[in-house]
Amino acid sequence: MSEEVTFWILDVGYEIIASQPYVLLWGISDKNERILVVDSNFRPYFYAVPKETADLDRLKDHISRLHGVLSVDVLTKSFFGKPTTVLKITCNLPTVVPKLRNEVKKIPDIENYLEADIRFYMRYLIDNDIYPCKWYRFKGYSVSGGFWEKYNISKIYLLQSKLEPLERDVSPRLRILAFDIECYNPLGTPDPKKDPVIIISTANSDGEKRQFIAEDNDDKTVLVSFSEYVQQYDPDIIVGYNSNRFDWIYLTERAKVLGVKLIIGRDRGPPHPSVYGHQSIVGRANVDLIDYAESLYEVKVKTLKEVADYLGLLPKEERIILSLVEIYRYWDDKTKRHLLLRYAQEDADATMLLANVALPFAIELSGVVGLPLDQVLAASVGFRVEWYLMRFAYKDGELFPNREERAYATYKGALVFPPKKGIFNNVVYMDFTALYPSLMIKYNIGPDTYVPPFVDVSPENVYVAPEVGHRFLKEPPGLYKKALSVLLEKRKEIRQKLKTLSSDSIEYKTLDVRQKAIKVIANASYGYTGWTGARWYIKAVAEATTAWGRETILRAKQIAEKLGLTVYYGDTDSLFLENISEKINEFTRLVEKELGLEIKPDRIYKVIFFTEAKKRYAGIDDKGKLDVTGFEVVRGDWAEIARDVQEEVFRYVLTEKKPDNAIKYVRDVIKKLKRKEIAFDKLIIWKTLSKSLDEYKTKSAHVTAARYLQRHGYSAPPGSQIGFVIVKGEGKVSERAVPYQFAKYDDIDIDYYISKQIVPVAMRILSVFNVTENQLLEDRQASLADFF
DNA sequence: GCCTTGAAGTTACCG
DNA sequence: ACCGGTAACTTCAAGGCG
């Protein structure tokens, strides 16, 4: 009866059957079957912290009698590194935990409750050391019929053993479905109460494409046939673009309005709102790829098309671009409808292609931090770090602090040295390997090793942070030290292994993505310590890390100077040094010896340029690649034409080391702009709406443009990017901003683009070469006169 | 009332 | 809902001048 099965975990959840909780593990077996593994033996619990004076036996007795309590155990755990006695209260159902924790807190002898907000299935994963998107072997027997009929799945097993982790790196072949919806929107942003879903486009990982179309604007059949298709194709992962905030919400609303059932999950149910603003689909992983796009900081405007272009996913030619205003017109015009259908299909195709890039990363991230695949991209960086830490805390018997609201607190951060203004040859960019994580490991910095002021410890037992004086126990190794050491060691190990693998093997790709996922978490760990929303927040922890960081970079700078190396610039963990290889080798050796940390050359610049501004430089590296940092070229809130001009100016100046051709070039662009020969799109300025429109205290261009959109029926929620142009007319610049979709080229204020976009970004560089503004603005006649 | 100046508000970058 | 440090823009109000 009992079978041994190997499977990969796709999704987790739970179900209450006959008043008993069952943990559900959805997965794919090594025989490529979709299976559900059910564990009936786990029960939810939380902790109560008794007051010091409390009579534990009486408390235990009292709590045991509360409705829903199965057992109460007195345990000694650790809280912020201090041994702490707690009562572990095991309950019959996850749903009673919130009620019980409030009841328990009311008991006079109880100080507080802990870990009462850990969702049941996460508790299960942590306590059993199970990671999603990993392979496990178990013994179980197959069940069917009765209650289990409700699930659309090949096999269901009742778990008869522990899950045994397997060393298998490559994920199974997953079925992925990409989808995108188009809605009828004659009045702007569509309203599910009245506007039908005219098209649902899909593309799947087996190369199949399907569209569901609302003939005569009747979308009932669209929703029904889409549901049928989802059940028939039975995808493991459903991907969309902005689907958490738009498509799924629209579809569920629309289904309600029409009175049809949206049958999406393996429970044959609709998606439902879940944590981190994502929509959860039972038994499948619903992944919104816009969450992945957020991490692509080089893409300035986060539309699906821009992201696909950046990743080189779609051929640019023959692509149809429709603005929001055009969708319903193309739909209504039967001669143009086929173009809308093609446009819609291209979106689904692009989503599928994006999934090929994003999902491998999401899968590895899920495997590192332990959050389910459908949550891991939706969860913000802070939560990812926290879930990772919680795994280590659990293993050490360290209790999870409660999440609490705290006032914002400031502290001193990193050092940035003023750059040497000018243009220089042969410069090497040196940076410390994972500086902050390394410092946290080296000095055992952490919430559980922190020794508050006035606590008495012998000085030889603590590390003392410079400037700020915060103390941390040298022993035992703390939570952060343990968690970060594993990350850094694993990454090192993987990078070593990668060298032995062929770069086009699946294993290589998987491991390479994994080491990147590890890097993301390691890099975010210091930021987590200074986040007031963190469970383990202690300001001194963040403050000590930056203090040691400042000391480190300062000492490295002194070492370089002592060797006679010119230091051009430095920021946080990096130094730009004169590239003299013997001295650089000596420098690396001395840093290692004196500071006990690794610093490495990261990039060599044949030529590099600094102004007096910090955080801005441009250079050409030893591979001939132009690298611009900080300047407008890399900023999304400047018109593309200004960014183009600045990039070209850098190219001229860095290769020719004089401004002559750059000046000519800028004049030429200005001339073209005056003749309206510059593409309209290059004049669009994009800015993010950081809050709702009425919260803004001053007039600003993108807010004016957003209000314009709103007046025309389009929503402009916080977080949306507003593209606008500046038009001619009276008044302030901010009053003359118009959404680009509503502006004509003839209305554009060319002078604004010359004097406030092109000239400033060019002058930023050219003023260093003593070029004046007039040299850029004079036309050819005047400049010739100048010459003679 | 007009012009200058600096603070405040805002966004997006660096590491 | 990750940190502080930084550049740069526009708006806005205060201050100086007459």
PDB file of C-alpha atoms in Angstrom, chain A residues 8 18 25 82 224 229 352 355 417 433 440 501 531 537 604 618:
ATOM      1  CA  TRP A   8       9.383  18.743  -6.089  1.00  0.00           C
ATOM      2  CA  ALA A  18     -13.753  17.277   9.738  1.00  0.00           C
ATOM      3  CA  LEU A  25       2.051  20.110  -0.305  1.00  0.00           C
ATOM      4  CA  LYS A  82      18.650  35.757  26.516  1.00  0.00           C
ATOM      5  CA  VAL A 224     -16.060  30.190 -18.980  1.00  0.00           C
ATOM      6  CA  TYR A 229      -8.808  25.843 -20.753  1.00  0.00           C
ATOM      7  CA  MET A 352       5.749  33.800 -21.657  1.00  0.00           C
ATOM      8  CA  ALA A 355       8.716  33.953 -17.622  1.00  0.00           C
ATOM      9  CA  PHE A 417      35.052  60.703  -0.651  1.00  0.00           C
ATOM     10  CA  THR A 433      33.885  41.513  -1.236  1.00  0.00           C
ATOM     11  CA  MET A 440      28.729  41.452  10.513  1.00  0.00           C
ATOM     12  CA  LEU A 501      30.687  23.138 -15.676  1.00  0.00           C
ATOM     13  CA  TRP A 531      14.660  48.745   8.797  1.00  0.00           C
ATOM     14  CA  TYR A 537      15.386  45.676  14.565  1.00  0.00           C
ATOM     15  CA  ILE A 604      39.856  48.662 -15.045  1.00  0.00           C
ATOM     16  CA  ALA A 618      31.922  57.945 -16.585  1.00  0.00           C
TER      17      ALA A 618
END
